[in-house]
CSV table of C-alpha atoms and ligand atoms in Angstrom, one decimal:
chain,number,residue,atom,x,y,z
A,52,MET,CA,-0.3,-0.1,0.1
A,53,ILE,CA,2.7,2.4,0.7
A,54,ASN,CA,5.1,1.1,-2.0
A,55,ARG,CA,1.7,2.0,-3.8
A,56,ARG,CA,1.4,5.5,-2.9
A,57,LYS,CA,4.6,5.9,-3.0
A,58,PHE,CA,5.1,5.3,-6.6
A,59,ILE,CA,2.2,7.6,-7.3
A,60,HIS,CA,3.2,10.2,-5.0
A,61,ALA,CA,6.2,10.1,-6.7
A,62,SER,CA,5.3,10.2,-10.5
A,63,VAL,CA,2.1,12.5,-10.1
A,64,PHE,CA,4.0,15.1,-8.1
A,65,THR,CA,7.2,14.6,-10.2
A,66,SER,CA,5.1,15.2,-13.1
A,67,LEU,CA,2.7,17.7,-11.5
A,68,ALA,CA,5.4,19.9,-10.6
A,69,GLY,CA,7.2,20.2,-13.4
A,70,LEU,CA,3.4,21.2,-15.6
A,71,THR,CA,3.1,23.9,-12.5
A,72,ASN,CA,6.7,25.2,-11.8
A,73,LYS,CA,5.9,25.9,-8.3
A,74,ARG,CA,8.7,27.5,-7.0
A,75,LEU,CA,8.7,31.0,-8.0
A,76,PRO,CA,11.6,32.7,-9.5
A,77,ALA,CA,13.5,34.8,-7.1
A,78,ILE,CA,12.4,38.6,-5.9
A,79,GLN,CA,15.0,41.0,-5.7
A,80,ASP,CA,16.0,40.7,-2.5
A,81,ARG,CA,17.0,44.1,-0.1
A,82,GLN,CA,20.2,43.6,2.0
A,83,ALA,CA,19.2,46.6,4.4
A,84,VAL,CA,20.5,44.2,7.7
A,85,LYS,CA,22.2,42.0,6.4
A,86,GLY,CA,24.4,40.2,8.9
A,87,ASN,CA,21.9,40.9,11.5
A,88,PRO,CA,20.0,37.8,12.1
A,89,ILE,CA,17.0,37.9,14.6
A,90,VAL,CA,14.2,35.2,15.4
A,91,ILE,CA,11.3,36.3,17.2
A,92,SER,CA,8.1,33.8,18.8
A,93,THR,CA,4.9,33.9,20.4
A,94,TRP,CA,4.5,32.8,24.2
A,95,ASP,CA,7.5,31.6,26.7
A,96,ALA,CA,8.1,28.5,24.6
A,97,GLY,CA,9.5,30.3,22.2
A,98,LEU,CA,12.6,31.1,24.5
A,99,GLU,CA,13.3,27.3,23.9
A,100,ALA,CA,12.4,27.6,20.0
A,101,ASN,CA,14.3,30.5,19.2
A,102,LYS,CA,17.5,28.6,20.6
A,103,GLY,CA,16.7,25.6,18.1
A,104,ALA,CA,16.5,28.5,15.3
A,105,TRP,CA,19.8,30.9,16.7
A,106,GLU,CA,21.6,27.2,16.4
A,107,VAL,CA,20.7,27.4,12.4
A,108,LEU,CA,20.8,31.7,12.3
A,109,SER,CA,24.3,32.0,13.7
A,110,LYS,CA,26.1,29.7,11.6
A,111,ASN,CA,24.9,31.5,8.9
A,112,GLY,CA,21.8,29.8,7.9
A,113,THR,CA,18.6,30.1,6.0
A,114,ALA,CA,15.3,32.1,8.4
A,115,LEU,CA,13.5,28.8,6.4
A,116,ASP,CA,15.4,26.5,8.3
A,117,ALA,CA,15.9,28.2,11.3
A,118,VAL,CA,11.8,28.4,11.5
A,119,GLU,CA,11.7,24.9,11.1
A,120,LYS,CA,14.0,24.2,13.5
A,121,GLY,CA,13.3,26.5,16.0
A,122,VAL,CA,9.2,25.3,16.2
A,123,MET,CA,10.5,21.4,15.9
A,124,VAL,CA,11.4,22.2,19.4
A,125,THR,CA,8.5,22.8,20.7
A,126,GLU,CA,6.8,20.0,19.2
A,127,SER,CA,9.0,17.9,20.9
A,128,SER,CA,8.6,19.4,23.8
A,129,LYS,CA,7.1,17.4,26.9
A,130,ASN,CA,6.2,20.6,28.5
A,131,CYS,CA,4.2,22.4,26.1
A,132,CYS,CA,1.3,21.3,23.9
A,133,VAL,CA,1.3,22.1,20.4
A,134,GLY,CA,2.9,18.6,19.9
A,135,LEU,CA,1.4,15.2,20.1
A,136,GLY,CA,1.4,15.6,23.9
A,137,ALA,CA,-1.4,18.5,23.7
A,138,ASN,CA,-5.0,18.9,24.6
A,139,PRO,CA,-7.4,16.5,22.1
A,140,ASP,CA,-9.8,17.1,20.1
A,141,ARG,CA,-13.7,16.5,21.8
A,142,ASP,CA,-13.6,12.8,20.3
A,143,GLY,CA,-10.1,12.2,22.2
A,144,PHE,CA,-7.6,13.1,19.0
A,145,VAL,CA,-4.9,15.2,18.7
A,146,THR,CA,-5.2,16.7,15.8
A,147,LEU,CA,-2.0,18.9,14.5
A,148,ASP,CA,-1.9,22.6,12.3
A,149,SER,CA,1.4,23.4,11.0
A,150,CYS,CA,2.4,26.1,7.9
A,151,ILE,CA,5.7,27.4,7.1
A,152,MET,CA,6.2,30.1,4.3
A,153,ASP,CA,9.8,31.4,2.7
A,154,HIS,CA,11.1,34.6,1.2
A,155,GLN,CA,10.0,34.3,-2.2
A,156,PHE,CA,5.9,33.0,-1.4
A,157,ASN,CA,6.7,29.7,-1.1
A,158,CYS,CA,4.6,27.6,0.8
A,159,GLY,CA,3.4,24.7,2.3
A,160,SER,CA,0.9,23.8,5.6
A,161,VAL,CA,-0.8,20.7,6.9
A,162,ALA,CA,-4.0,20.7,9.0
A,163,PHE,CA,-6.2,18.2,10.8
A,164,LEU,CA,-3.0,16.2,10.7
A,165,GLU,CA,-2.8,13.1,13.1
A,166,ARG,CA,-0.1,10.6,14.8
A,167,ILE,CA,3.4,12.9,13.1
A,168,LYS,CA,5.4,14.3,15.2
A,169,HIS,CA,6.4,17.3,13.4
A,170,PRO,CA,3.8,18.9,11.6
A,171,VAL,CA,5.9,21.5,9.9
A,172,SER,CA,8.5,19.4,8.4
A,173,VAL,CA,5.8,17.5,6.7
A,174,ALA,CA,4.3,21.2,6.0
A,175,ARG,CA,7.7,21.9,4.5
A,176,ARG,CA,7.5,18.8,2.7
A,177,VAL,CA,4.5,20.2,0.9
A,178,MET,CA,6.1,23.3,-0.1
A,179,GLU,CA,9.1,21.6,-1.8
A,180,LYS,CA,7.9,18.0,-3.2
A,181,THR,CA,4.1,19.0,-3.9
A,182,PRO,CA,2.7,21.3,-6.8
A,183,HIS,CA,-0.1,22.1,-3.4
A,184,VAL,CA,0.3,24.3,-0.5
A,185,MET,CA,-2.4,23.0,2.3
A,186,LEU,CA,-2.5,18.8,2.7
A,187,VAL,CA,-5.7,18.1,5.2
A,188,GLY,CA,-5.8,14.7,7.5
A,189,ILE,CA,-5.5,11.8,6.6
A,190,GLY,CA,-4.0,12.5,2.6
A,191,ALA,CA,-1.9,14.9,4.8
A,192,GLN,CA,-0.7,11.6,6.9
A,193,GLN,CA,-1.0,9.3,4.4
A,194,PHE,CA,1.9,12.1,2.3
A,195,ALA,CA,3.9,12.1,5.3
A,196,VAL,CA,3.9,8.6,5.8
A,197,ALA,CA,5.2,7.8,2.6
A,198,GLU,CA,8.0,10.5,3.6
A,199,GLY,CA,9.2,8.9,6.1
A,200,PHE,CA,7.9,10.3,9.0
A,201,PRO,CA,7.5,7.6,11.7
A,202,LEU,CA,3.8,7.4,12.4
A,203,GLU,CA,3.1,7.8,16.6
A,204,GLU,CA,1.1,5.7,18.4
A,205,GLN,CA,-1.6,7.0,19.1
A,206,LYS,CA,-2.2,7.9,23.1
A,207,LEU,CA,-3.1,11.4,25.0
A,208,SER,CA,-0.2,12.1,27.3
A,209,GLU,CA,-1.2,11.8,30.6
A,210,ASP,CA,-1.8,15.5,30.8
A,211,ALA,CA,-4.1,15.6,28.4
A,212,GLN,CA,-5.4,12.5,29.6
A,213,ARG,CA,-6.3,14.1,32.9
A,214,ALA,CA,-7.5,17.3,31.0
A,215,TYR,CA,-9.7,15.7,28.8
A,216,ASP,CA,-11.1,13.4,31.4
A,217,ASN,CA,-11.8,16.6,33.8
A,218,TRP,CA,-13.2,17.9,30.1
A,219,LEU,CA,-15.7,14.8,29.7
A,220,LYS,CA,-17.7,15.6,32.8
A,221,LYS,CA,-19.6,18.6,31.4
A,222,SER,CA,-18.4,18.3,27.3
A,223,GLU,CA,-18.7,22.4,27.3
A,224,TYR,CA,-16.9,24.0,25.0
A,225,HIS,CA,-17.0,27.2,25.5
A,226,PRO,CA,-12.8,28.7,24.6
A,227,PRO,CA,-12.2,31.1,27.7
A,228,ALA,CA,-9.6,34.1,26.5
A,229,VAL,CA,-7.7,34.2,29.9
A,230,ASN,CA,-7.8,31.2,32.1
A,231,VAL,CA,-9.4,32.1,35.0
A,232,GLU,CA,-7.1,29.8,37.5
A,233,ASN,CA,-3.4,30.0,35.9
A,234,LYS,CA,-4.5,34.2,34.5
A,235,GLN,CA,-3.0,33.8,31.6
A,236,GLY,CA,-4.6,35.4,28.5
A,237,HIS,CA,-3.4,32.3,25.8
A,238,GLY,CA,-5.4,30.6,23.3
A,239,PRO,CA,-8.5,28.8,24.0
A,240,PHE,CA,-8.4,26.1,27.0
A,241,ALA,CA,-5.3,27.0,28.1
A,242,PRO,CA,-4.4,24.5,30.1
A,243,ALA,CA,-3.1,24.5,33.5
A,244,LYS,CA,0.6,25.0,35.4
A,245,LEU,CA,2.5,22.3,35.0
A,246,ASP,CA,4.2,20.1,38.3
A,247,ASN,CA,7.4,21.8,37.1
A,248,GLY,CA,5.8,25.3,37.3
A,249,GLU,CA,6.2,25.8,33.6
A,250,TRP,CA,3.0,27.2,31.5
A,251,ASN,CA,2.0,24.5,28.4
A,252,HIS,CA,0.9,26.5,25.3
A,253,ASP,CA,-1.1,25.2,22.2
A,254,THR,CA,0.6,27.2,19.4
A,255,ILE,CA,4.3,28.3,18.6
A,256,GLY,CA,4.5,31.3,15.5
A,257,MET,CA,7.9,32.1,14.9
A,258,VAL,CA,9.5,34.4,12.2
A,259,ALA,CA,13.2,35.0,11.4
A,260,MET,CA,15.6,37.2,9.2
A,261,ASP,CA,19.0,35.3,7.7
A,262,ALA,CA,22.2,37.4,7.9
A,263,MET,CA,21.2,37.5,4.3
A,264,GLY,CA,18.2,39.8,5.4
A,265,ASN,CA,15.5,37.5,3.9
A,266,LEU,CA,12.6,36.2,6.0
A,267,SER,CA,11.3,33.0,6.6
A,268,GLY,CA,8.2,31.9,8.7
A,269,SER,CA,6.4,29.0,11.2
A,270,CYS,CA,3.3,28.4,12.5
A,271,THR,CA,2.2,25.0,14.3
A,272,THR,CA,-0.7,24.3,16.6
A,273,SER,CA,-2.6,21.5,18.2
A,274,GLY,CA,-5.2,23.9,18.0
A,275,ALA,CA,-8.5,24.7,20.6
A,276,GLY,CA,-8.6,21.6,23.3
A,277,PHE,CA,-11.4,20.3,22.6
A,278,LYS,CA,-12.6,21.5,19.1
A,279,MET,CA,-15.2,19.9,17.4
A,280,ARG,CA,-13.5,17.0,14.8
A,281,GLY,CA,-12.2,18.7,11.3
A,282,ARG,CA,-11.9,21.8,13.1
A,283,VAL,CA,-9.0,23.8,11.7
A,284,GLY,CA,-7.9,27.0,13.3
A,285,ASP,CA,-5.8,29.9,11.4
A,286,SER,CA,-2.4,28.4,12.3
A,287,PRO,CA,-2.2,26.2,9.0
A,288,ILE,CA,-3.6,29.1,6.9
A,289,ILE,CA,-1.6,30.9,4.8
A,290,GLY,CA,-2.4,34.9,5.6
A,291,ALA,CA,-4.0,34.2,8.6
A,292,GLY,CA,-2.0,32.5,11.2
A,293,LEU,CA,1.5,33.5,9.6
A,294,PHE,CA,2.5,35.4,6.6
A,295,VAL,CA,5.8,36.6,5.1
A,296,ASP,CA,6.6,39.5,2.3
A,297,ASN,CA,10.0,39.9,1.5
A,298,GLU,CA,9.9,43.4,0.9
A,299,VAL,CA,7.7,44.3,3.9
A,300,GLY,CA,7.9,41.9,6.4
A,301,ALA,CA,5.9,39.1,8.0
A,302,CYS,CA,3.7,38.4,10.8
A,303,THR,CA,2.4,35.6,13.2
A,304,ALA,CA,-1.1,34.9,14.7
A,305,THR,CA,-2.1,33.3,18.3
A,306,GLY,CA,-5.2,32.9,20.2
A,307,GLN,CA,-8.8,32.3,19.0
A,308,GLY,CA,-7.9,31.2,15.3
A,309,GLU,CA,-11.4,31.9,14.3
A,310,ASP,CA,-11.0,35.6,14.4
A,311,VAL,CA,-8.3,35.6,13.0
A,312,ILE,CA,-9.5,34.0,10.0
A,313,ARG,CA,-11.7,36.1,9.4
A,314,VAL,CA,-9.8,39.6,8.9
A,315,ALA,CA,-6.9,37.7,6.8
A,316,GLY,CA,-4.5,38.4,10.2
A,317,SER,CA,-1.5,38.0,9.6
A,318,HIS,CA,-1.7,39.5,6.0
A,319,SER,CA,-3.4,42.8,7.1
A,320,VAL,CA,-0.4,43.1,9.8
A,321,VAL,CA,1.8,43.0,7.3
A,322,GLU,CA,0.0,45.1,4.8
A,323,LEU,CA,-0.3,47.7,6.8
A,324,MET,CA,3.2,47.4,7.8
A,325,ARG,CA,3.9,48.3,3.5
A,326,GLN,CA,1.6,51.5,4.0
A,327,GLY,CA,4.6,52.3,6.6
A,328,LEU,CA,3.0,52.0,10.0
A,329,PHE,CA,5.6,50.1,12.2
A,330,PRO,CA,4.9,46.5,13.4
A,331,GLU,CA,3.8,47.2,16.9
A,332,ALA,CA,0.9,49.5,15.5
A,333,ALA,CA,-0.1,47.2,12.8
A,334,CYS,CA,-0.4,44.3,15.1
A,335,LYS,CA,-2.6,47.3,16.8
A,336,LYS,CA,-4.7,48.5,13.8
A,337,ILE,CA,-6.0,44.6,13.5
A,338,VAL,CA,-6.6,43.6,17.0
A,339,GLU,CA,-8.7,47.0,17.2
A,340,ARG,CA,-10.4,45.3,14.0
A,341,ILE,CA,-11.7,42.2,15.7
A,342,VAL,CA,-12.5,44.0,18.4
A,343,LYS,CA,-14.7,46.4,16.8
A,344,ILE,CA,-16.0,43.3,14.8
A,345,LYS,CA,-16.7,41.1,17.9
A,346,GLY,CA,-18.7,43.8,20.0
A,347,GLU,CA,-18.9,43.1,23.4
A,348,LYS,CA,-17.8,39.3,22.9
A,349,ALA,CA,-13.9,40.8,22.4
A,350,LYS,CA,-13.7,40.9,25.7
A,351,ASP,CA,-14.4,36.7,25.4
A,352,ILE,CA,-11.4,35.8,23.4
A,353,GLN,CA,-7.5,36.4,23.1
A,354,VAL,CA,-6.1,37.4,20.2
A,355,ALA,CA,-2.1,38.5,19.5
A,356,PHE,CA,-0.5,39.3,16.7
A,357,LEU,CA,4.0,39.5,16.2
A,358,ALA,CA,5.7,41.0,13.4
A,359,VAL,CA,9.0,42.2,12.4
A,360,ASN,CA,9.9,44.4,9.1
A,361,LYS,CA,12.3,44.8,6.8
A,362,LYS,CA,14.3,46.7,9.6
A,363,GLY,CA,14.7,44.1,11.8
A,364,GLN,CA,12.4,46.6,14.0
A,365,VAL,CA,9.7,43.9,16.2
A,366,GLY,CA,7.0,44.8,17.7
A,367,ALA,CA,3.5,43.1,19.2
A,368,TYR,CA,0.1,43.2,20.3
A,369,ALA,CA,-3.2,41.6,22.1
A,370,ILE,CA,-6.5,41.8,23.0
A,371,HIS,CA,-6.1,40.5,26.5
A,372,PRO,CA,-3.1,41.0,28.6
A,373,GLY,CA,-0.6,37.8,29.0
A,374,PHE,CA,0.8,38.2,25.7
A,375,GLU,CA,4.5,37.4,24.9
A,376,TYR,CA,6.6,36.8,22.9
A,377,ALA,CA,10.6,36.0,22.7
A,378,ILE,CA,13.2,37.5,21.0
A,379,LYS,CA,16.4,36.5,19.9
A,380,THR,CA,19.7,38.8,18.3
A,381,ASN,CA,23.0,39.1,18.2
A,382,GLU,CA,22.7,41.3,21.3
A,383,MET,CA,19.7,39.9,23.5
A,384,GLU,CA,18.1,36.8,24.3
A,385,LYS,CA,14.2,37.9,26.4
A,386,LEU,CA,10.5,37.7,27.2
A,387,VAL,CA,9.3,40.6,26.5
A,388,LYS,CA,5.3,41.6,27.0
A,389,ALA,CA,3.2,42.6,24.5
A,390,LYS,CA,1.0,45.5,25.5
A,391,SER,CA,-2.5,45.0,25.2
A,392,TRP,CA,-6.3,46.5,24.0
A,393,LEU,CA,-7.5,45.1,27.9
A,394,ASN,CA,-5.0,46.6,30.3
A,395,THR,CA,-4.6,44.2,33.4
B,694,LIG,N1,-5.0,30.1,17.3
B,694,LIG,C1,-4.8,28.6,17.5
B,694,LIG,C2,-5.9,28.1,17.0
B,694,LIG,O1,-7.1,29.2,16.8
B,694,LIG,C3,-4.5,28.3,18.9
B,694,LIG,C4,-3.7,29.1,19.8
B,694,LIG,O2,-2.8,30.3,19.2
B,694,LIG,O3,-3.7,28.8,20.6
B,694,LIG,O4,-6.3,27.0,16.4
């Protein structure tokens, strides 16, 4: 079965790729910040993820390799519920969404992917080896297996099993913007504090600029905990959870995915930067747009954007306080609290 699939995959995709000439011609790169790489990523898990990205960036590697390696750290982490250790959907299955985009508008994405440890790497293979941008569900899984990704056991982590058993008592889906217990303003059904004192987060978005001054981004998540089966959020949607335009800048999003998709969030932020807004001002404008659309209900959701422009200037903005992002450059490595529409 797999051999046949491999064969079909190889022959169909090779010829389609030839026909569609999916790899786009190179865009003239601006060299404004040449030799001064930077990586930024969402939440405190970004500190570790940035270290992974830095191993690539510090050796003059590409931003594309950096954003893949960076978020793989989080996908592998047992202390962060982005990957297979995350909270399941309401039927008890962990389903993962991820995307990646380079400096030439090449992009790849997977959604509703099960039993694969590194969805970001599958997204990259979609980008590099198929004529498509997005594969979902069983098709994405078949592609991953054909590409040699191991199919992991379908088993919830201890934390996720505990959270799921607890959720089953009421089986209600009310994504809280702020988890009252842990006071964190991050994603829906943010899990509780771990025994080791760290917080779980359910999405990591990362954007980086390499020593050549080229931008790339990645975003990977288990999505909203206890979501409907088949639900896909913003994280794997190019233009929503992530967007990169190498002439302008890059942006990634976290929080209530449905409300990010509605305004093509990350793309909108990049377009505002194209018009001359600084990253924070651009993120703020799109947060305000969401707030306006949601009206009173804006208080019930968390959304945050994190952006960098072509000069390497960084900014972020969220609806609720509590959103923080990690930044790493040659000079610094730190966690920064973002400003928010609501104050503490
Ligand atoms: N944006 C993700 C989703 O809606 C969740 C998150 O960022 O916390 O799937």
